[in-house]
Coordinates of C-alpha atoms and ligand atoms in Angstrom, one line a residue:
M1 CA -22.5 60.2 -21.6
S2 CA -18.6 59.0 -20.7
I3 CA -17.4 56.0 -23.0
W4 CA -17.1 54.6 -19.4
Q5 CA -20.8 55.0 -18.8
D6 CA -21.5 53.7 -22.3
L7 CA -19.0 50.9 -21.4
E8 CA -20.8 49.9 -18.2
K9 CA -24.0 49.2 -20.1
K10 CA -22.4 46.7 -22.2
Y11 CA -20.5 44.7 -19.5
Y12 CA -21.1 45.6 -16.0
M13 CA -24.2 43.4 -14.2
Q14 CA -27.0 45.7 -14.5
V15 CA -28.1 45.8 -10.7
V16 CA -27.3 49.2 -9.8
R17 CA -29.1 52.1 -10.9
R18 CA -26.3 55.1 -11.2
Q19 CA -26.5 58.7 -10.8
P20 CA -24.6 59.7 -14.6
V21 CA -21.2 60.9 -12.7
T22 CA -17.9 59.3 -13.4
I23 CA -15.6 60.1 -10.1
V24 CA -12.1 59.4 -11.1
K25 CA -10.5 61.9 -8.3
G26 CA -11.0 62.6 -4.6
L27 CA -9.6 65.2 -1.6
G28 CA -11.8 66.2 1.8
T29 CA -15.0 66.8 0.5
K30 CA -14.8 66.9 -2.4
V31 CA -14.5 64.7 -6.0
W32 CA -13.8 65.5 -9.5
D33 CA -15.2 63.4 -12.8
D34 CA -14.1 62.2 -15.8
E35 CA -14.4 65.4 -17.2
N36 CA -12.9 67.4 -14.5
K37 CA -16.1 69.0 -13.2
E38 CA -15.8 69.2 -9.1
Y39 CA -18.6 68.4 -6.8
L40 CA -19.3 68.7 -3.5
D41 CA -19.4 65.0 -2.2
F42 CA -22.5 64.7 0.1
T43 CA -22.4 61.0 -0.2
S44 CA -19.1 60.2 1.5
G45 CA -18.4 56.4 -0.5
W46 CA -22.1 55.9 1.3
A47 CA -21.4 57.2 4.9
V48 CA -18.1 55.3 4.3
N49 CA -15.0 58.8 3.8
N50 CA -15.8 60.0 7.9
L51 CA -12.1 61.9 7.2
G52 CA -12.6 62.6 3.4
H53 CA -11.8 61.4 0.3
C54 CA -7.3 60.1 0.4
H55 CA -7.3 61.4 3.9
P56 CA -3.1 61.7 4.3
A57 CA -3.0 59.2 7.7
I58 CA -4.7 56.7 5.7
V59 CA -2.7 56.8 2.1
E60 CA 0.2 56.7 3.7
A61 CA -0.2 53.9 6.1
I62 CA -1.6 51.8 3.2
K63 CA 1.7 52.9 1.2
N64 CA 3.3 51.8 3.6
Q65 CA 1.6 48.4 4.3
A66 CA 1.7 48.1 0.8
E67 CA 5.2 48.1 1.0
T68 CA 5.5 46.4 3.5
L69 CA 3.5 43.1 3.8
M70 CA -0.2 42.8 1.8
Q71 CA -1.7 39.6 2.9
T72 CA -1.5 36.3 5.6
S73 CA -3.4 33.7 6.0
N74 CA -5.3 33.6 9.1
Q75 CA -3.1 30.8 10.3
F76 CA -0.1 33.4 11.0
F77 CA -0.8 36.5 13.6
T78 CA -0.1 39.8 11.9
V79 CA 0.5 43.6 14.2
P80 CA -2.2 45.5 12.5
Q81 CA -4.5 43.5 12.8
V82 CA -4.1 43.1 16.5
Q83 CA -3.2 47.3 16.8
L84 CA -7.1 48.0 15.2
A85 CA -8.4 45.2 17.2
Q86 CA -6.9 46.5 20.5
L87 CA -7.7 49.9 20.0
L88 CA -11.5 49.1 19.0
V89 CA -12.3 47.5 22.2
E90 CA -9.8 49.8 24.7
N91 CA -12.2 52.0 23.1
S92 CA -15.4 50.9 23.3
C93 CA -18.0 48.7 26.2
L94 CA -16.9 45.0 24.1
D95 CA -14.5 43.0 24.9
R96 CA -13.4 40.5 21.4
V97 CA -13.1 41.7 17.6
F98 CA -13.5 39.4 14.3
F99 CA -12.7 41.6 11.5
A100 CA -15.3 40.9 8.1
N101 CA -14.8 42.3 4.8
S102 CA -18.1 44.3 4.8
G103 CA -21.0 45.3 6.8
A104 CA -23.2 42.0 5.9
E105 CA -20.4 39.5 6.7
A106 CA -19.9 41.3 9.8
N107 CA -24.0 41.3 10.4
E108 CA -23.7 37.0 9.0
G109 CA -21.3 36.5 11.9
A110 CA -22.8 38.5 14.5
V111 CA -25.7 35.9 13.4
K112 CA -23.9 33.1 13.8
L113 CA -22.2 34.2 16.8
A114 CA -26.1 34.3 18.6
R115 CA -26.7 31.3 17.2
K116 CA -23.7 29.5 19.4
Y117 CA -25.0 31.4 22.3
G118 CA -28.3 29.9 22.1
K119 CA -26.9 26.4 21.4
L120 CA -24.3 26.9 24.7
N121 CA -27.0 29.0 26.9
K122 CA -30.5 28.6 25.8
N123 CA -31.6 25.1 24.7
G124 CA -30.4 26.0 20.8
A125 CA -32.3 29.1 20.6
Y126 CA -31.8 30.4 16.9
G127 CA -34.0 32.6 16.3
V128 CA -33.5 36.9 15.5
I129 CA -35.9 40.1 15.9
T130 CA -35.0 42.7 13.5
A131 CA -37.0 46.1 12.8
L132 CA -38.9 46.4 9.5
N133 CA -37.7 48.9 7.5
S134 CA -34.0 47.9 8.1
F135 CA -31.5 47.5 6.4
H136 CA -28.7 44.7 7.4
G137 CA -26.7 43.8 3.7
R138 CA -27.8 41.7 0.8
T139 CA -26.6 38.2 1.3
M140 CA -29.3 35.5 1.9
A141 CA -29.2 35.6 5.9
M142 CA -29.2 39.2 5.6
I143 CA -32.3 40.0 3.4
S144 CA -34.0 37.5 5.7
A145 CA -32.9 40.1 8.7
T146 CA -33.7 43.1 6.7
G147 CA -37.3 44.4 6.9
Q148 CA -38.6 45.4 3.7
P149 CA -40.6 43.6 0.9
H150 CA -38.3 45.0 -1.8
Y151 CA -35.6 43.7 -0.8
Q152 CA -36.5 39.9 0.0
A153 CA -39.7 39.5 -3.2
N154 CA -37.7 37.6 -5.3
W155 CA -35.6 35.4 -3.1
Q156 CA -38.0 33.8 -1.6
P157 CA -37.5 31.0 0.2
L158 CA -36.1 33.1 2.6
Y159 CA -33.9 32.0 5.4
E160 CA -35.1 30.3 8.6
G161 CA -35.3 32.5 11.5
F162 CA -35.9 35.9 11.3
S163 CA -38.7 37.9 12.8
N164 CA -39.3 41.3 11.2
V165 CA -41.2 43.5 13.7
E166 CA -42.3 47.2 13.5
Y167 CA -38.5 49.7 14.8
N168 CA -39.3 52.4 17.8
N169 CA -42.1 49.3 19.3
L170 CA -41.2 47.4 22.6
D171 CA -44.3 45.4 22.6
A172 CA -43.8 44.2 19.2
I173 CA -40.4 42.5 20.3
K174 CA -42.1 41.0 23.3
Q175 CA -44.7 39.8 21.1
A176 CA -42.3 37.8 18.9
T177 CA -40.3 36.6 21.2
N178 CA -40.7 32.6 22.2
E179 CA -38.3 30.5 24.2
N180 CA -36.3 29.7 20.5
T181 CA -35.4 33.9 20.3
C182 CA -31.6 34.1 20.5
A183 CA -30.8 38.0 19.8
V184 CA -32.6 41.3 18.9
M185 CA -30.9 42.8 16.4
L186 CA -31.0 46.6 15.4
E187 CA -29.5 49.5 14.2
P188 CA -29.3 52.2 16.7
I189 CA -30.4 54.9 14.3
Q190 CA -32.2 53.0 11.2
G191 CA -29.8 54.1 8.4
E192 CA -31.0 53.2 4.6
G193 CA -34.8 53.0 5.9
G194 CA -34.7 57.1 5.9
V195 CA -32.5 58.2 8.8
N196 CA -35.4 57.5 11.7
I197 CA -34.7 57.6 15.7
P198 CA -36.0 55.5 18.6
D199 CA -37.3 57.0 21.3
P200 CA -34.7 57.8 24.1
S201 CA -36.0 55.2 26.0
F202 CA -36.2 52.2 23.4
F203 CA -33.3 51.2 23.4
K204 CA -33.0 51.2 27.5
S205 CA -36.6 48.8 27.9
V206 CA -35.0 46.6 24.3
R207 CA -32.1 45.8 26.8
Q208 CA -34.2 45.6 29.9
W209 CA -36.3 43.0 27.9
C210 CA -32.9 41.3 26.5
D211 CA -31.8 40.8 30.2
D212 CA -34.6 39.6 30.6
N213 CA -34.8 36.4 28.8
N214 CA -31.7 35.4 27.7
M215 CA -31.2 36.8 24.6
L216 CA -28.5 39.3 22.9
L217 CA -28.6 42.6 21.7
I218 CA -26.9 43.1 18.6
L219 CA -26.7 46.6 17.1
D220 CA -26.0 46.8 13.8
E221 CA -23.3 49.9 14.0
V222 CA -22.3 49.2 10.5
Q223 CA -23.8 52.9 9.7
T224 CA -23.7 54.8 13.2
G225 CA -19.9 53.5 13.7
I226 CA -16.6 55.2 14.1
G227 CA -18.3 59.0 15.0
R228 CA -20.7 59.3 12.4
T229 CA -23.9 59.9 14.6
G230 CA -21.9 62.7 17.0
T231 CA -20.1 59.5 19.9
L232 CA -17.9 57.2 18.7
F233 CA -20.9 54.2 18.2
G234 CA -24.5 54.9 18.0
Y235 CA -25.0 53.2 21.6
E236 CA -23.9 55.7 23.4
Q237 CA -26.2 57.9 22.5
F238 CA -29.0 55.7 24.2
G239 CA -27.7 55.4 27.9
I240 CA -27.0 51.1 27.2
E241 CA -24.1 48.8 26.4
P242 CA -24.5 46.3 23.4
D243 CA -24.0 42.5 23.8
V244 CA -23.0 42.6 20.4
I245 CA -22.3 45.8 17.7
T246 CA -21.4 45.6 13.5
L247 CA -19.3 47.9 12.2
A248 CA -17.8 48.3 8.5
K249 CA -18.4 51.9 6.4
G250 CA -16.7 54.3 8.2
L251 CA -14.4 51.6 9.9
G252 CA -11.9 51.5 7.0
G253 CA -11.5 55.0 5.1
G254 CA -12.3 53.8 2.4
V255 CA -10.9 50.4 2.1
P256 CA -13.4 47.2 2.7
I257 CA -13.9 45.6 6.3
G258 CA -16.1 45.0 8.4
A259 CA -16.3 43.6 12.3
F260 CA -18.1 42.2 14.3
L261 CA -17.4 43.0 18.2
A262 CA -18.7 40.7 21.8
K263 CA -19.0 41.6 25.3
E264 CA -16.5 38.3 27.1
S265 CA -19.7 37.1 27.9
A266 CA -21.4 36.9 24.5
A267 CA -18.3 35.6 22.4
A268 CA -19.5 32.4 22.0
L269 CA -17.1 31.8 19.8
E270 CA -14.7 29.0 19.7
P271 CA -11.7 28.2 17.5
G272 CA -13.1 26.7 13.7
D273 CA -16.4 28.4 14.4
H274 CA -15.8 31.1 11.7
G275 CA -12.9 32.3 9.4
S276 CA -12.4 34.3 6.5
T277 CA -9.7 34.5 3.9
F278 CA -9.2 38.4 3.5
G279 CA -10.8 39.5 6.6
G280 CA -8.8 40.8 9.1
N281 CA -6.2 41.6 6.1
V282 CA -2.8 43.7 6.9
L283 CA -3.9 45.8 4.6
T284 CA -7.0 46.7 5.2
T285 CA -6.7 46.6 9.0
A286 CA -3.4 49.1 8.5
A287 CA -5.8 51.2 6.5
A288 CA -9.1 50.8 9.2
Y289 CA -5.8 51.6 12.5
A290 CA -4.9 54.4 10.6
A291 CA -8.3 55.6 10.2
V292 CA -10.0 55.0 13.4
K293 CA -6.8 56.0 15.5
Y294 CA -6.8 60.0 13.6
A295 CA -10.9 59.8 14.4
I296 CA -10.1 59.2 18.1
D297 CA -7.0 61.3 18.5
N298 CA -8.7 63.4 17.1
N299 CA -12.3 63.7 18.6
I300 CA -13.7 63.6 14.9
E301 CA -17.0 62.2 17.2
K302 CA -17.6 65.8 18.2
D303 CA -16.8 67.5 14.3
A304 CA -19.6 65.5 13.8
K305 CA -21.9 66.4 16.4
V306 CA -21.0 70.2 16.0
S307 CA -21.2 69.8 12.0
G308 CA -24.7 68.4 11.8
E309 CA -26.0 70.6 14.2
Y310 CA -24.6 73.6 12.2
L311 CA -26.1 71.6 9.3
K312 CA -29.3 71.5 10.3
D313 CA -29.8 74.8 11.4
L314 CA -28.7 75.8 8.3
L315 CA -31.5 73.0 6.6
E316 CA -33.9 74.5 8.9
K317 CA -33.0 78.4 8.0
A318 CA -33.7 77.2 4.2
T319 CA -37.3 76.3 5.1
D320 CA -38.3 79.8 4.8
S321 CA -37.8 79.7 1.2
L322 CA -38.9 76.5 0.6
P323 CA -42.3 75.5 2.4
N324 CA -42.2 71.8 1.0
I325 CA -39.4 70.4 3.2
S326 CA -41.7 68.4 6.1
E327 CA -39.5 67.0 8.0
I328 CA -35.3 68.1 9.2
R329 CA -34.0 65.1 11.0
G330 CA -30.8 62.9 12.4
R331 CA -28.0 62.8 14.5
G332 CA -24.4 64.1 14.0
L333 CA -23.7 64.2 10.0
L334 CA -26.7 61.1 9.2
I335 CA -28.9 63.9 8.7
A336 CA -32.4 63.5 6.9
V337 CA -34.3 65.7 4.6
E338 CA -38.2 65.0 3.9
F339 CA -40.2 66.7 1.7
T340 CA -44.3 67.1 1.0
E341 CA -43.6 65.8 -2.6
D342 CA -42.1 62.5 -3.9
I343 CA -39.2 65.3 -5.3
A344 CA -36.0 63.4 -3.9
P345 CA -35.1 61.2 -6.8
E346 CA -34.7 64.6 -9.4
L347 CA -33.3 66.9 -6.8
V348 CA -30.5 64.6 -6.7
S349 CA -30.0 64.3 -10.6
T350 CA -30.7 68.5 -10.4
C351 CA -28.2 69.0 -7.6
N352 CA -25.8 66.5 -9.7
E353 CA -25.4 69.7 -12.4
L354 CA -25.7 71.9 -9.6
G355 CA -22.0 70.4 -8.6
L356 CA -23.6 68.3 -5.5
L357 CA -23.9 64.9 -4.7
L358 CA -26.5 63.5 -2.8
N359 CA -28.7 60.1 -2.2
P360 CA -32.1 59.8 -2.6
V361 CA -32.6 57.8 0.8
R362 CA -36.8 57.6 0.1
P363 CA -38.6 59.2 -2.9
N364 CA -39.7 62.0 -0.7
A365 CA -36.7 62.1 1.3
I366 CA -32.9 63.1 0.5
R367 CA -29.7 61.7 2.7
L368 CA -26.8 64.5 3.9
M369 CA -23.5 62.5 5.0
P370 CA -21.3 64.1 4.4
P371 CA -17.6 63.6 5.6
L372 CA -16.6 64.4 9.1
T373 CA -13.9 66.9 8.2
V374 CA -16.5 69.2 6.2
S375 CA -16.2 72.3 6.2
K376 CA -18.6 75.0 7.0
E377 CA -17.9 76.8 3.8
E378 CA -18.7 73.2 2.5
M379 CA -21.8 73.0 4.2
D380 CA -23.0 76.7 3.2
K381 CA -22.4 75.9 -0.2
A382 CA -24.1 72.4 0.1
V383 CA -27.6 73.9 1.5
E384 CA -27.5 76.6 -1.4
L385 CA -27.0 74.4 -3.9
I386 CA -30.0 72.4 -2.2
V387 CA -32.6 75.6 -2.3
E388 CA -31.1 75.9 -5.8
G389 CA -32.1 72.8 -7.0
V390 CA -35.4 72.7 -5.0
K391 CA -36.5 76.0 -6.6
T392 CA -35.4 75.1 -10.3
I393 CA -37.3 71.7 -9.6
L394 CA -40.9 74.0 -8.3
A395 CA -40.1 76.3 -11.5
K396 CA -40.9 73.7 -13.9
G397 CA -43.7 72.7 -12.0
K398 CA -44.8 76.0 -12.5
K399 CA -44.6 76.5 -16.4
Ligands
PLP1 C1 -24.8 49.4 4.4 C2 -25.1 48.8 5.6 C3 -25.2 47.4 5.8 C4 -24.7 47.0 4.2 O1 -23.1 46.7 4.1 P1 -22.3 46.1 2.6 O2 -21.1 46.6 3.5 O3 -22.8 47.1 1.9 O4 -22.0 44.5 3.2 C5 -25.2 46.5 7.0 N1 -26.3 47.1 7.5 C6 -26.5 48.7 7.9 C7 -27.0 50.1 8.9 C8 -25.9 49.7 6.7 O5 -26.3 50.6 6.5

């Protein structure tokens, strides 16, 4: 084990179950560890590095901005913050942006906005309906929103005003709705929950229900945004317009930034209602502007769609030799491969050794989320390594 892993055990809060890999360098889809071993990175910094590691457009923007100005307070105007806001508004159905520093924080802001909306437009309604198996972040309010007992159990009492109901089930949302409900908050596709795709009509009916009951529809696009699922935003695939979306992960191309965007009709916040010292910081917004501009100018979402189909095809073909694959699901380059047994953790460590980084999203499923710039050769190689990994595990089991 490397010295860094020993030191981490000694000094770092032991909250993460890490893979025994110390990454020191990245370029495109590849990363290298501290012994210069090369890996294909199909985790992309957790669906963050949509343009690959150290994309020159982003590196250049960071260098230039770092030499010019790194931080001012938000009591002043800055250029990259406004440029990024304009770019996002002009390429989405939303009208206004607020920048935060992470996905959880973006969602917190969206919920504050929804409560303010309820106060102004629905007699103080404050309740937010979210889904079971969702993931919205790790702050107190967001673990209350996140419908997974594992994230909630040790932190009772939870934050009031959230109800977690079955995903992809309009009736469950209807039953949970009352006069105190101001919003429904959902992921367009559940990411951490295992890459769960709703029925094609689900979001249309949720949209209608929200309209009928004067509730905001908030889509948590922290993982699905910026091209990941084959469209610039996930909502585009369901033929609806949300009132609010939240972004983070892919937004910064590798730097920490989050955002919530709202339609003018939902933008209930006023001066003094919300803020953040680092939110909308010039360095991160300059990097994010470069990342999003490049993504839009180069139709990166089309690459995600085409490569996603290629990768799913390869995986389908692999099922010929791997009968223990039970399902392959996903959109764009957010894909899960489910197995008939709980082999995901072992498969991930076997693939580490073979030089492929993966995420065990469920005990029986791995998640593939490579950079959207991934090449065919890299996908060919990754699927070869997955097949080899599964066969290695099966062979051990037979001994
Ligand atoms: C990762 C994620 C979050 C949390 O983002 P952080 O930056 O880790 O706070 C929220 N929602 C979704 C859908 C996510 O995938």
